[in-house]
Structure formats: structure tokens, C-alpha cells
Tab-separated table of C-alpha atoms and ligand atoms in Angstrom:
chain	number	residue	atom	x	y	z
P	1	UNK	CA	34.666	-4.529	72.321
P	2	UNK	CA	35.026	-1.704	75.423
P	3	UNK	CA	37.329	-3.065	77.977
P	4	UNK	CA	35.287	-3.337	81.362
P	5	UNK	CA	32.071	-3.056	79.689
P	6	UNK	CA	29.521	-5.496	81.612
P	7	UNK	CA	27.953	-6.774	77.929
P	8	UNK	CA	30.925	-7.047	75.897
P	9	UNK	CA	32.433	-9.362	78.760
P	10	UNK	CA	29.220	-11.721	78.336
P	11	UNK	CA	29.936	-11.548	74.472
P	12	UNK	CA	33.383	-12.561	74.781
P	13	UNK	CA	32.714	-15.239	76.920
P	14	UNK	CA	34.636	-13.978	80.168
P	15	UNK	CA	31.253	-13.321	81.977
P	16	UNK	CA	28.989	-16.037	81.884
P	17	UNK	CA	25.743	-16.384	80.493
P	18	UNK	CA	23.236	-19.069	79.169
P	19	UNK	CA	22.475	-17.571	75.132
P	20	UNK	CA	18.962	-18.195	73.990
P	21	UNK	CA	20.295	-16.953	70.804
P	22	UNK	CA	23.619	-16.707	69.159
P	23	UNK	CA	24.107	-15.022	65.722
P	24	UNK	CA	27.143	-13.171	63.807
P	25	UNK	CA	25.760	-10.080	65.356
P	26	UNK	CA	23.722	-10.257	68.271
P	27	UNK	CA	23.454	-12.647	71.376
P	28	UNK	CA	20.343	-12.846	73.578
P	29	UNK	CA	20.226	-14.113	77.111
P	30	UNK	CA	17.884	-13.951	80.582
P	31	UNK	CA	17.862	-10.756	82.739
P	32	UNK	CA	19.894	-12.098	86.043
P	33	UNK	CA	17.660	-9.642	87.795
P	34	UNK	CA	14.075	-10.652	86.139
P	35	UNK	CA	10.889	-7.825	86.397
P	36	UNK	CA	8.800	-10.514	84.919
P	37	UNK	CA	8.493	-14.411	84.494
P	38	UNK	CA	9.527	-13.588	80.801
P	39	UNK	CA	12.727	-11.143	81.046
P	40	UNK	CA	15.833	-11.432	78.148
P	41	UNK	CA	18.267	-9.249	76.661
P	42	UNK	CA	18.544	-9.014	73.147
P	43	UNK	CA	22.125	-7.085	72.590
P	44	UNK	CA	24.647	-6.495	69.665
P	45	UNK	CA	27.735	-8.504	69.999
P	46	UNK	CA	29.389	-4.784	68.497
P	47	UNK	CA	30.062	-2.481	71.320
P	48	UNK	CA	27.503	0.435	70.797
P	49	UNK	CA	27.052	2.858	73.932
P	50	UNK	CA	22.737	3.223	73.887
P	51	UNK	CA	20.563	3.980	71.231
P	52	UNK	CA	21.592	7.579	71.075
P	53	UNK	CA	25.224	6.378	69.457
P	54	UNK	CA	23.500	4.877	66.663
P	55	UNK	CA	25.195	4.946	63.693
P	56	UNK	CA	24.591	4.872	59.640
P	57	UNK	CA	26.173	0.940	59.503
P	58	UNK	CA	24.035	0.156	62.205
P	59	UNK	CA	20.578	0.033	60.518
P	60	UNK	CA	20.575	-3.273	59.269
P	61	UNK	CA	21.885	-4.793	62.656
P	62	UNK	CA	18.700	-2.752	64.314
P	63	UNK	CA	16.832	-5.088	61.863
P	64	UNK	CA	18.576	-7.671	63.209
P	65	UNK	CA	17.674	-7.279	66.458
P	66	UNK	CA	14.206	-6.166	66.413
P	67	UNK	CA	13.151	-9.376	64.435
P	68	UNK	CA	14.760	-11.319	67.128
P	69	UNK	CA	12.958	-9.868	69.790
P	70	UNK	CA	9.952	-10.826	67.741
P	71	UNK	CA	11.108	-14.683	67.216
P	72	UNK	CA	12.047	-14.946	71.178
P	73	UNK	CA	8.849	-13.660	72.059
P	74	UNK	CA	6.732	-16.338	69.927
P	75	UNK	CA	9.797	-19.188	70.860
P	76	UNK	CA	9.018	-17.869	74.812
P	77	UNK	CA	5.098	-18.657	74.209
P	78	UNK	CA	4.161	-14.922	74.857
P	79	UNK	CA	0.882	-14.677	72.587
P	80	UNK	CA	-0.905	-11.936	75.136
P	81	UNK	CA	1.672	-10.106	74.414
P	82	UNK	CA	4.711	-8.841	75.526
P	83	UNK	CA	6.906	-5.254	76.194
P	84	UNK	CA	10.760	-4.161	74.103
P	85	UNK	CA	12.041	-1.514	76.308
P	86	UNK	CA	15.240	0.314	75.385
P	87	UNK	CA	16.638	1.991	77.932
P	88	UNK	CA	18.242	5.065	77.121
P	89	UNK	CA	20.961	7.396	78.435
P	90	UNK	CA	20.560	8.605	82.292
P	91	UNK	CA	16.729	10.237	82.270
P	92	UNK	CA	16.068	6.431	80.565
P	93	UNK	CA	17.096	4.396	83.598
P	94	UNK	CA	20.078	2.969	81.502
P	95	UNK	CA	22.396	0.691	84.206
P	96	UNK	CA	24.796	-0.443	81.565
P	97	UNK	CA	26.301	1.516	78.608
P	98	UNK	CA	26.158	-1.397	76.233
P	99	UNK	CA	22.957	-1.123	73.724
P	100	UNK	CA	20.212	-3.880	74.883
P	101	UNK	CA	16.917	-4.320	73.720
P	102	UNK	CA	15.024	-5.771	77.153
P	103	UNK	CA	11.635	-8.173	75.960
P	104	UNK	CA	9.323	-8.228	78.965
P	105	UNK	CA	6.640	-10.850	79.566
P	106	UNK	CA	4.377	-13.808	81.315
P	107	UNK	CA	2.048	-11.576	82.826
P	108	UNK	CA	0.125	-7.980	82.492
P	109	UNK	CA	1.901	-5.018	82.377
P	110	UNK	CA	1.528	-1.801	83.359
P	111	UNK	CA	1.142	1.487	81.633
P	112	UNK	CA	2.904	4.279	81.930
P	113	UNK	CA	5.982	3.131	83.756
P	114	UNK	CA	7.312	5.885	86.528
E	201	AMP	P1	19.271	-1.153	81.995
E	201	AMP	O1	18.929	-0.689	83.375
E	201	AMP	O2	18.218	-0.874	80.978
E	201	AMP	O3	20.648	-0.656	81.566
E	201	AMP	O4	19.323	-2.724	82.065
E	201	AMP	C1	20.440	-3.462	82.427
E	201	AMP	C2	19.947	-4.826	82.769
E	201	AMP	O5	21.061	-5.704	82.796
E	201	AMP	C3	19.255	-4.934	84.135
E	201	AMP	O6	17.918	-5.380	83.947
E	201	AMP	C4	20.114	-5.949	84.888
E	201	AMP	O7	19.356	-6.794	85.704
E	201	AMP	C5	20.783	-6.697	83.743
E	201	AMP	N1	22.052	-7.342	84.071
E	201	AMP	C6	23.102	-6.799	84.701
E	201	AMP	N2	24.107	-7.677	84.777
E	201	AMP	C7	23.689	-8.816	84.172
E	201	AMP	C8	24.273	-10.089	83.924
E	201	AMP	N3	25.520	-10.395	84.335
E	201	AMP	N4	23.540	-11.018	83.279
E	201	AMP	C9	22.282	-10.738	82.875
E	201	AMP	N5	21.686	-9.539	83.060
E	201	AMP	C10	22.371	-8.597	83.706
């Protein structure tokens, strides 16, 4: 936990948010500012800055979240297909400095983003 860290606040409860999933490890719940009908954050409940702070410990719990992703996108109907975008660090758009994993989809995306 990071005191006045956005994600951690939703983890702990003093932020709200509706969880489409809650495990041990990882919580996942909707984008409050959706890019697509299909839009949900898939996040470690374990205060890690962005992919680039990765640790050893951390590989199962990457695991974790990647098969997730997977399950939420099948649970969310999204058989065309879908997009897991990690923002990363300031050149990757990242808004908030807690590691999320965002699944994108409902409708066609396009490639390359800007
Ligand atoms: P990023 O720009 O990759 O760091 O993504 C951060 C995401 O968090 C954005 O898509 C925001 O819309 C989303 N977000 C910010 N605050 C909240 C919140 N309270 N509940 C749900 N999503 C949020």
C-alpha cells in the first residue's frame, strides 16, 4: 500500500469501486472513463509502481493477472477479440503510478495507437 496512491485507495476500500473480480492478489474493476463499450482494469492489490518496477516475486502474480484478463474477456462476451494495454512510465501515457493491466473491447480497434 502507497499512501495517496489512486489504486491502492480502491484496493483498500476507501475509494469506491464495483470489482468484477476479487482474488488474494489482484482486483479488477470498469474504467470510470471508458475508450470502449468493454473497458476494465485488471490491477495487483500489491502496490507496484508500472511494469518497469517489476520484481523477481512478482512473476507468478503476472501469471495471475494475465490469465484474468483472459477469463474477463470470455466472462465480458468479447469473442472478436479484444486489446491488454499496459501503460508504461511517462512516453507510455501512464496517468496513475499503480501497475494496471487495461482489457479493451465491444468494438474494432485501431492499429497503431498515436
Ligand atoms: P493510465 O493512463 O494507463 O495510467 O490509465 C489510468 C486509467 O485509470 C484511466 O483509463 C482512467 O480513466 C482510470 N481511472 C482513474 N481513476 C479511476 C477510478 N476512480 N475508477 C476507475 N478507473 C479510474
Amino acid at each position: 500500500m502507497s499512501e495517496n496512491c489512486l489504486f491502492c485507495k480502491i484496493v483498500n476500500g476507501t475509494l469506491e469501486a464495483d470489482f468484477l473480480l476479487e482474488t488474494e492478489n489482484i482486483v479488477a474493476f470498469r474504467d470510470i472513463n471508458p475508450v470502449a463499450p468493454v473497458h476494465i482494469l485488471i490491477i495487483p492489490k500489491k502496490h507496484i509502481a508500472s511494469l518497469a518496477h517489476l520484481e523477481e516475486e512478482d512473476e507468478s502474480l503476472m501469471g495471475e493477472i494475465v490469465k484474468a484478463t483472459s477469463d474477463l474477456a470470455d466472462q465480458e462476451g468479447l469473442a472478436e477479440g479484444y486489446r491488454v494495454v499496459v501503460n508504461t512510465g511517462s512516453h507510455g501515457g501512464q496517468s496513475v503510478a499503480h501497475l494496471h493491466f487495461h482489457l479493451i473491447g465491444g468494438r474494432s480497434l485501431q492499429w497503431p495507437p498515436g
